[in-house]
mmCIF file with all atom_site columns, C-alpha atoms in Angstrom:
data_model
loop_
_atom_site.group_PDB
_atom_site.id
_atom_site.type_symbol
_atom_site.label_atom_id
_atom_site.label_alt_id
_atom_site.label_comp_id
_atom_site.label_asym_id
_atom_site.label_entity_id
_atom_site.label_seq_id
_atom_site.pdbx_PDB_ins_code
_atom_site.Cartn_x
_atom_site.Cartn_y
_atom_site.Cartn_z
_atom_site.occupancy
_atom_site.B_iso_or_equiv
_atom_site.pdbx_formal_charge
_atom_site.auth_seq_id
_atom_site.auth_comp_id
_atom_site.auth_asym_id
_atom_site.auth_atom_id
_atom_site.pdbx_PDB_model_num
ATOM 1   C CA . MET A 1 1   ? 9.394   -39.967 -91.117 1.00 63.00 ? 379 MET A CA 1
ATOM 2   C CA . SER A 1 2   ? 8.306   -43.152 -89.370 1.00 77.00 ? 380 SER A CA 1
ATOM 3   C CA . ARG A 1 3   ? 4.913   -44.649 -90.007 1.00 82.00 ? 381 ARG A CA 1
ATOM 4   C CA . LYS A 1 4   ? 2.309   -43.933 -87.349 1.00 88.00 ? 382 LYS A CA 1
ATOM 5   C CA . ARG A 1 5   ? 0.754   -46.976 -85.779 1.00 91.00 ? 383 ARG A CA 1
ATOM 6   C CA . VAL A 1 6   ? -2.993  -47.010 -85.071 1.00 92.00 ? 384 VAL A CA 1
ATOM 7   C CA . VAL A 1 7   ? -4.686  -49.933 -83.332 1.00 94.00 ? 385 VAL A CA 1
ATOM 8   C CA . ILE A 1 8   ? -8.464  -50.336 -83.506 1.00 94.00 ? 386 ILE A CA 1
ATOM 9   C CA . VAL A 1 9   ? -9.899  -52.799 -80.984 1.00 94.00 ? 387 VAL A CA 1
ATOM 10  C CA . GLY A 1 10  ? -13.541 -53.803 -81.093 1.00 95.00 ? 388 GLY A CA 1
ATOM 11  C CA . VAL A 1 11  ? -14.645 -55.284 -77.789 1.00 93.00 ? 389 VAL A CA 1
ATOM 12  C CA . GLY A 1 12  ? -17.818 -56.875 -76.514 1.00 93.00 ? 390 GLY A CA 1
ATOM 13  C CA . ASN A 1 13  ? -19.717 -60.110 -76.256 1.00 93.00 ? 391 ASN A CA 1
ATOM 14  C CA . VAL A 1 14  ? -21.238 -61.169 -79.576 1.00 95.00 ? 392 VAL A CA 1
ATOM 15  C CA . LEU A 1 15  ? -23.517 -63.610 -77.732 1.00 95.00 ? 393 LEU A CA 1
ATOM 16  C CA . LEU A 1 16  ? -25.432 -60.675 -76.246 1.00 95.00 ? 394 LEU A CA 1
ATOM 17  C CA . LYS A 1 17  ? -26.805 -58.842 -79.304 1.00 96.00 ? 395 LYS A CA 1
ATOM 18  C CA . ASP A 1 18  ? -25.792 -55.130 -79.143 1.00 96.00 ? 396 ASP A CA 1
ATOM 19  C CA . GLU A 1 19  ? -23.179 -55.780 -76.446 1.00 95.00 ? 397 GLU A CA 1
ATOM 20  C CA . GLY A 1 20  ? -21.037 -57.091 -79.300 1.00 96.00 ? 398 GLY A CA 1
ATOM 21  C CA . ILE A 1 21  ? -21.194 -53.892 -81.396 1.00 97.00 ? 399 ILE A CA 1
ATOM 22  C CA . GLY A 1 22  ? -17.428 -53.311 -81.061 1.00 96.00 ? 400 GLY A CA 1
ATOM 23  C CA . VAL A 1 23  ? -16.655 -56.716 -82.524 1.00 96.00 ? 401 VAL A CA 1
ATOM 24  C CA . HIS A 1 24  ? -19.109 -56.173 -85.400 1.00 97.00 ? 402 HIS A CA 1
ATOM 25  C CA . VAL A 1 25  ? -17.452 -52.816 -86.182 1.00 97.00 ? 403 VAL A CA 1
ATOM 26  C CA . ALA A 1 26  ? -13.957 -54.374 -86.106 1.00 96.00 ? 404 ALA A CA 1
ATOM 27  C CA . ARG A 1 27  ? -15.058 -57.134 -88.471 1.00 95.00 ? 405 ARG A CA 1
ATOM 28  C CA . ALA A 1 28  ? -16.631 -54.605 -90.884 1.00 95.00 ? 406 ALA A CA 1
ATOM 29  C CA . ILE A 1 29  ? -13.446 -52.496 -90.937 1.00 93.00 ? 407 ILE A CA 1
ATOM 30  C CA . ARG A 1 30  ? -11.302 -55.580 -91.493 1.00 91.00 ? 408 ARG A CA 1
ATOM 31  C CA . GLU A 1 31  ? -13.430 -56.530 -94.501 1.00 90.00 ? 409 GLU A CA 1
ATOM 32  C CA . MET A 1 32  ? -12.864 -53.040 -95.925 1.00 86.00 ? 410 MET A CA 1
ATOM 33  C CA . GLY A 1 33  ? -9.078  -53.499 -95.697 1.00 79.00 ? 411 GLY A CA 1
ATOM 34  C CA . LEU A 1 34  ? -7.550  -50.199 -94.604 1.00 73.00 ? 412 LEU A CA 1
ATOM 35  C CA . ALA A 1 35  ? -4.125  -49.635 -96.122 1.00 66.00 ? 413 ALA A CA 1
ATOM 36  C CA . SER A 1 36  ? -1.790  -46.660 -96.362 1.00 68.00 ? 414 SER A CA 1
ATOM 37  C CA . SER A 1 37  ? 1.884   -46.025 -96.926 1.00 68.00 ? 415 SER A CA 1
ATOM 38  C CA . ASP A 1 38  ? 1.778   -43.293 -94.255 1.00 74.00 ? 416 ASP A CA 1
ATOM 39  C CA . HIS A 1 39  ? 0.512   -45.378 -91.382 1.00 81.00 ? 417 HIS A CA 1
ATOM 40  C CA . GLU A 1 40  ? -0.045  -48.874 -90.119 1.00 89.00 ? 418 GLU A CA 1
ATOM 41  C CA . VAL A 1 41  ? -3.534  -49.790 -88.979 1.00 91.00 ? 419 VAL A CA 1
ATOM 42  C CA . GLN A 1 42  ? -4.136  -52.941 -86.996 1.00 92.00 ? 420 GLN A CA 1
ATOM 43  C CA . VAL A 1 43  ? -7.751  -54.011 -86.444 1.00 94.00 ? 421 VAL A CA 1
ATOM 44  C CA . ILE A 1 44  ? -8.410  -56.466 -83.631 1.00 94.00 ? 422 ILE A CA 1
ATOM 45  C CA . ASP A 1 45  ? -11.517 -58.420 -82.695 1.00 94.00 ? 423 ASP A CA 1
ATOM 46  C CA . GLY A 1 46  ? -11.006 -58.153 -78.952 1.00 91.00 ? 424 GLY A CA 1
ATOM 47  C CA . GLY A 1 47  ? -14.144 -59.976 -77.901 1.00 90.00 ? 425 GLY A CA 1
ATOM 48  C CA . THR A 1 48  ? -14.263 -60.137 -74.119 1.00 87.00 ? 426 THR A CA 1
ATOM 49  C CA . SER A 1 49  ? -10.549 -60.761 -73.593 1.00 82.00 ? 427 SER A CA 1
ATOM 50  C CA . PRO A 1 50  ? -8.766  -58.384 -71.194 1.00 73.00 ? 428 PRO A CA 1
ATOM 51  C CA . ASP A 1 51  ? -5.584  -59.136 -73.171 1.00 79.00 ? 429 ASP A CA 1
ATOM 52  C CA . ALA A 1 52  ? -7.006  -57.574 -76.343 1.00 82.00 ? 430 ALA A CA 1
ATOM 53  C CA . LEU A 1 53  ? -5.390  -54.233 -75.567 1.00 84.00 ? 431 LEU A CA 1
ATOM 54  C CA . ASP A 1 54  ? -1.890  -55.735 -75.352 1.00 86.00 ? 432 ASP A CA 1
ATOM 55  C CA . ALA A 1 55  ? -1.544  -55.273 -79.121 1.00 87.00 ? 433 ALA A CA 1
ATOM 56  C CA . ALA A 1 56  ? -1.764  -51.511 -78.583 1.00 89.00 ? 434 ALA A CA 1
ATOM 57  C CA . GLU A 1 57  ? 1.452   -51.388 -76.574 1.00 89.00 ? 435 GLU A CA 1
ATOM 58  C CA . GLY A 1 58  ? 3.462   -48.430 -77.809 1.00 86.00 ? 436 GLY A CA 1
ATOM 59  C CA . ALA A 1 59  ? 0.914   -47.487 -80.500 1.00 92.00 ? 437 ALA A CA 1
ATOM 60  C CA . ASP A 1 60  ? 0.529   -43.869 -81.524 1.00 93.00 ? 438 ASP A CA 1
ATOM 61  C CA . LYS A 1 61  ? -3.228  -44.174 -81.142 1.00 93.00 ? 439 LYS A CA 1
ATOM 62  C CA . LEU A 1 62  ? -5.621  -46.738 -79.738 1.00 94.00 ? 440 LEU A CA 1
ATOM 63  C CA . ILE A 1 63  ? -9.271  -46.587 -80.774 1.00 95.00 ? 441 ILE A CA 1
ATOM 64  C CA . ILE A 1 64  ? -11.571 -48.791 -78.723 1.00 94.00 ? 442 ILE A CA 1
ATOM 65  C CA . VAL A 1 65  ? -15.098 -49.525 -79.930 1.00 95.00 ? 443 VAL A CA 1
ATOM 66  C CA . ASP A 1 66  ? -17.562 -50.828 -77.366 1.00 94.00 ? 444 ASP A CA 1
ATOM 67  C CA . ALA A 1 67  ? -21.144 -50.671 -76.166 1.00 94.00 ? 445 ALA A CA 1
ATOM 68  C CA . ALA A 1 68  ? -21.860 -48.260 -73.316 1.00 92.00 ? 446 ALA A CA 1
ATOM 69  C CA . GLN A 1 69  ? -24.965 -47.390 -71.417 1.00 90.00 ? 447 GLN A CA 1
ATOM 70  C CA . GLY A 1 70  ? -24.680 -43.635 -71.095 1.00 89.00 ? 448 GLY A CA 1
ATOM 71  C CA . GLY A 1 71  ? -28.373 -42.857 -70.775 1.00 92.00 ? 449 GLY A CA 1
ATOM 72  C CA . GLY A 1 72  ? -28.860 -41.667 -74.361 1.00 94.00 ? 450 GLY A CA 1
ATOM 73  C CA . GLU A 1 73  ? -31.187 -42.966 -77.029 1.00 97.00 ? 451 GLU A CA 1
ATOM 74  C CA . PRO A 1 74  ? -30.315 -46.409 -78.381 1.00 97.00 ? 452 PRO A CA 1
ATOM 75  C CA . GLY A 1 75  ? -27.842 -46.008 -81.223 1.00 96.00 ? 453 GLY A CA 1
ATOM 76  C CA . THR A 1 76  ? -26.276 -42.834 -79.807 1.00 96.00 ? 454 THR A CA 1
ATOM 77  C CA . VAL A 1 77  ? -22.537 -42.755 -80.543 1.00 96.00 ? 455 VAL A CA 1
ATOM 78  C CA . TYR A 1 78  ? -20.274 -41.344 -77.841 1.00 95.00 ? 456 TYR A CA 1
ATOM 79  C CA . ARG A 1 79  ? -16.638 -40.305 -78.152 1.00 95.00 ? 457 ARG A CA 1
ATOM 80  C CA . PHE A 1 80  ? -14.529 -39.915 -75.050 1.00 91.00 ? 458 PHE A CA 1
ATOM 81  C CA . ARG A 1 81  ? -11.109 -40.524 -73.562 1.00 91.00 ? 459 ARG A CA 1
ATOM 82  C CA . PRO A 1 82  ? -10.382 -42.772 -70.560 1.00 86.00 ? 460 PRO A CA 1
ATOM 83  C CA . ASP A 1 83  ? -9.803  -39.708 -68.359 1.00 83.00 ? 461 ASP A CA 1
ATOM 84  C CA . ASP A 1 84  ? -13.340 -38.537 -69.136 1.00 85.00 ? 462 ASP A CA 1
ATOM 85  C CA . VAL A 1 85  ? -14.766 -41.535 -67.294 1.00 77.00 ? 463 VAL A CA 1
ATOM 86  C CA . SER A 1 86  ? -14.938 -41.435 -63.541 1.00 66.00 ? 464 SER A CA 1
ATOM 87  C CA . ALA A 1 87  ? -14.622 -44.926 -62.220 1.00 61.00 ? 465 ALA A CA 1
ATOM 88  C CA . GLU A 1 88  ? -14.023 -45.737 -58.611 1.00 62.00 ? 466 GLU A CA 1
ATOM 89  C CA . PRO A 1 89  ? -11.022 -47.956 -57.972 1.00 60.00 ? 467 PRO A CA 1
ATOM 90  C CA . ARG A 1 90  ? -12.221 -51.395 -57.019 1.00 57.00 ? 468 ARG A CA 1
ATOM 91  C CA . LEU A 1 91  ? -10.708 -54.535 -55.652 1.00 56.00 ? 469 LEU A CA 1
ATOM 92  C CA . LEU A 1 92  ? -10.192 -57.192 -58.291 1.00 50.00 ? 470 LEU A CA 1
ATOM 93  C CA . THR A 1 93  ? -10.649 -60.706 -57.004 1.00 53.00 ? 471 THR A CA 1
ATOM 94  C CA . SER A 1 94  ? -9.753  -62.348 -60.305 1.00 51.00 ? 472 SER A CA 1
ATOM 95  C CA . LEU A 1 95  ? -8.389  -61.423 -63.722 1.00 49.00 ? 473 LEU A CA 1
ATOM 96  C CA . HIS A 1 96  ? -11.893 -62.214 -64.989 1.00 48.00 ? 474 HIS A CA 1
ATOM 97  C CA . ASP A 1 97  ? -13.031 -59.068 -63.141 1.00 52.00 ? 475 ASP A CA 1
ATOM 98  C CA . LEU A 1 98  ? -10.680 -56.954 -65.253 1.00 62.00 ? 476 LEU A CA 1
ATOM 99  C CA . GLY A 1 99  ? -12.564 -54.366 -67.282 1.00 75.00 ? 477 GLY A CA 1
ATOM 100 C CA . LEU A 1 100 ? -11.559 -52.110 -70.130 1.00 78.00 ? 478 LEU A CA 1
ATOM 101 C CA . LEU A 1 101 ? -10.586 -49.168 -67.924 1.00 79.00 ? 479 LEU A CA 1
ATOM 102 C CA . ASP A 1 102 ? -8.676  -51.482 -65.572 1.00 79.00 ? 480 ASP A CA 1
ATOM 103 C CA . SER A 1 103 ? -6.673  -52.784 -68.538 1.00 80.00 ? 481 SER A CA 1
ATOM 104 C CA . LEU A 1 104 ? -5.903  -49.232 -69.676 1.00 82.00 ? 482 LEU A CA 1
ATOM 105 C CA . ARG A 1 105 ? -4.785  -48.261 -66.158 1.00 82.00 ? 483 ARG A CA 1
ATOM 106 C CA . MET A 1 106 ? -2.531  -51.311 -65.951 1.00 81.00 ? 484 MET A CA 1
ATOM 107 C CA . MET A 1 107 ? -0.928  -50.384 -69.292 1.00 84.00 ? 485 MET A CA 1
ATOM 108 C CA . GLU A 1 108 ? -0.293  -46.885 -67.951 1.00 85.00 ? 486 GLU A CA 1
ATOM 109 C CA . LEU A 1 109 ? 1.183   -48.188 -64.697 1.00 86.00 ? 487 LEU A CA 1
ATOM 110 C CA . ILE A 1 110 ? 3.743   -50.296 -66.529 1.00 88.00 ? 488 ILE A CA 1
ATOM 111 C CA . GLY A 1 111 ? 4.475   -47.561 -69.079 1.00 88.00 ? 489 GLY A CA 1
ATOM 112 C CA . LYS A 1 112 ? 3.093   -49.391 -72.104 1.00 87.00 ? 490 LYS A CA 1
ATOM 113 C CA . GLN A 1 113 ? 0.087   -47.202 -72.861 1.00 89.00 ? 491 GLN A CA 1
ATOM 114 C CA . PRO A 1 114 ? -0.508  -45.822 -76.358 1.00 92.00 ? 492 PRO A CA 1
ATOM 115 C CA . ARG A 1 115 ? 0.279   -42.139 -76.899 1.00 92.00 ? 493 ARG A CA 1
ATOM 116 C CA . GLU A 1 116 ? -3.421  -41.426 -77.347 1.00 93.00 ? 494 GLU A CA 1
ATOM 117 C CA . THR A 1 117 ? -6.568  -43.422 -76.557 1.00 93.00 ? 495 THR A CA 1
ATOM 118 C CA . VAL A 1 118 ? -10.076 -42.692 -77.771 1.00 94.00 ? 496 VAL A CA 1
ATOM 119 C CA . ILE A 1 119 ? -13.185 -44.714 -76.997 1.00 93.00 ? 497 ILE A CA 1
ATOM 120 C CA . ILE A 1 120 ? -16.039 -44.809 -79.477 1.00 95.00 ? 498 ILE A CA 1
ATOM 121 C CA . ALA A 1 121 ? -19.028 -46.183 -77.600 1.00 94.00 ? 499 ALA A CA 1
ATOM 122 C CA . VAL A 1 122 ? -22.514 -46.984 -78.760 1.00 96.00 ? 500 VAL A CA 1
ATOM 123 C CA . GLU A 1 123 ? -25.696 -46.991 -76.698 1.00 95.00 ? 501 GLU A CA 1
ATOM 124 C CA . PRO A 1 124 ? -27.188 -50.476 -77.079 1.00 96.00 ? 502 PRO A CA 1
ATOM 125 C CA . ALA A 1 125 ? -30.858 -51.013 -77.879 1.00 97.00 ? 503 ALA A CA 1
ATOM 126 C CA . GLU A 1 126 ? -30.930 -54.468 -76.321 1.00 96.00 ? 504 GLU A CA 1
ATOM 127 C CA . ILE A 1 127 ? -28.534 -56.663 -74.412 1.00 95.00 ? 505 ILE A CA 1
ATOM 128 C CA . ALA A 1 128 ? -29.954 -60.171 -74.393 1.00 95.00 ? 506 ALA A CA 1
ATOM 129 C CA . TRP A 1 129 ? -29.028 -63.589 -75.735 1.00 97.00 ? 507 TRP A CA 1
ATOM 130 C CA . GLY A 1 130 ? -28.625 -63.533 -79.491 1.00 96.00 ? 508 GLY A CA 1
ATOM 131 C CA . LEU A 1 131 ? -25.878 -63.464 -82.121 1.00 95.00 ? 509 LEU A CA 1
ATOM 132 C CA . GLU A 1 132 ? -27.312 -60.640 -84.238 1.00 96.00 ? 510 GLU A CA 1
ATOM 133 C CA . LEU A 1 133 ? -27.362 -56.921 -83.611 1.00 98.00 ? 511 LEU A CA 1
ATOM 134 C CA . THR A 1 134 ? -30.801 -55.381 -83.181 1.00 98.00 ? 512 THR A CA 1
ATOM 135 C CA . PRO A 1 135 ? -32.222 -53.870 -86.405 1.00 98.00 ? 513 PRO A CA 1
ATOM 136 C CA . LEU A 1 136 ? -31.458 -50.361 -85.084 1.00 98.00 ? 514 LEU A CA 1
ATOM 137 C CA . LEU A 1 137 ? -27.732 -50.988 -84.531 1.00 97.00 ? 515 LEU A CA 1
ATOM 138 C CA . LYS A 1 138 ? -27.486 -53.056 -87.708 1.00 97.00 ? 516 LYS A CA 1
ATOM 139 C CA . GLU A 1 139 ? -28.780 -49.987 -89.573 1.00 97.00 ? 517 GLU A CA 1
ATOM 140 C CA . LYS A 1 140 ? -26.326 -47.699 -87.715 1.00 97.00 ? 518 LYS A CA 1
ATOM 141 C CA . LEU A 1 141 ? -23.291 -49.961 -88.301 1.00 97.00 ? 519 LEU A CA 1
ATOM 142 C CA . PRO A 1 142 ? -22.057 -48.098 -91.442 1.00 96.00 ? 520 PRO A CA 1
ATOM 143 C CA . GLU A 1 143 ? -22.237 -44.761 -89.573 1.00 96.00 ? 521 GLU A CA 1
ATOM 144 C CA . ILE A 1 144 ? -20.300 -46.178 -86.618 1.00 96.00 ? 522 ILE A CA 1
ATOM 145 C CA . VAL A 1 145 ? -17.662 -47.630 -88.965 1.00 95.00 ? 523 VAL A CA 1
ATOM 146 C CA . ARG A 1 146 ? -17.368 -44.231 -90.670 1.00 94.00 ? 524 ARG A CA 1
ATOM 147 C CA . ARG A 1 147 ? -16.859 -42.516 -87.291 1.00 95.00 ? 525 ARG A CA 1
ATOM 148 C CA . VAL A 1 148 ? -14.065 -44.941 -86.380 1.00 94.00 ? 526 VAL A CA 1
ATOM 149 C CA . ILE A 1 149 ? -12.350 -44.467 -89.748 1.00 91.00 ? 527 ILE A CA 1
ATOM 150 C CA . GLU A 1 150 ? -12.619 -40.679 -89.362 1.00 90.00 ? 528 GLU A CA 1
ATOM 151 C CA . GLU A 1 151 ? -11.058 -40.998 -85.912 1.00 90.00 ? 529 GLU A CA 1
ATOM 152 C CA . GLN A 1 152 ? -8.205  -43.003 -87.350 1.00 82.00 ? 530 GLN A CA 1
ATOM 153 C CA . SER A 1 153 ? -7.752  -40.390 -90.089 1.00 77.00 ? 531 SER A CA 1
ATOM 154 C CA . LEU A 1 154 ? -7.435  -37.648 -87.461 1.00 65.00 ? 532 LEU A CA 1
ATOM 155 C CA . THR A 1 155 ? -4.237  -39.301 -86.353 1.00 57.00 ? 533 THR A CA 1
ATOM 156 C CA . ILE A 1 156 ? -2.940  -39.381 -89.887 1.00 48.00 ? 534 ILE A CA 1
ATOM 157 C CA . THR A 1 157 ? -3.738  -35.708 -90.425 1.00 50.00 ? 535 THR A CA 1
ATOM 158 C CA . SER A 1 158 ? -2.102  -34.656 -87.179 1.00 48.00 ? 536 SER A CA 1
ATOM 159 C CA . ALA A 1 159 ? 1.009   -36.732 -87.949 1.00 43.00 ? 537 ALA A CA 1
ATOM 160 C CA . ARG A 1 160 ? 1.823   -34.804 -91.134 1.00 40.00 ? 538 ARG A CA 1
#
C-alpha cells in the first residue's frame, strides 16, 4: 500500500494580527513534528503567496487553514470544502488579485487538484497592524491545531 500524502497549508498575513492565524497554526504543527510510517504530512507556511498551494499538486488531501469572516463570534472555527463557498467569478487584472479559491479553481482546471480539499477557517477577533494574535485567538490556537490534526487523521483512518 502506498503512503497517503497530506499537505497542510497555513495562509494569511502575519502583519495583520488574526489574519495570520493560518500561518501561526502551520508553525505550531511544524514544531510538533508529525511523523508516521503510514502517511506523509507536509506542513507549509503559505503566507500570502498564491503559489503556496502548488505543493499540494497530486496530494491525497489538502488542508488549508485561514482566517474567514463568516459572521460568527470571534474564535469560531469553521470547516468547509471549496464547493461549499459561493464565489462569483471575477476578472483578475493581476496575479496579485489571485485568491485562495481562484488558486484552487486553477489547480482543478489544469488537473492538478488534490483528491480532497478541506478548509479550516477561523473567525478573527481583530485584523489590524500587529505581529501577534489577539489574546482570544492565542488562547484558541491549541484547539485549532487539534482540529487540523484530527482532520489529517481522518484521511489516515479512511485510507486503511
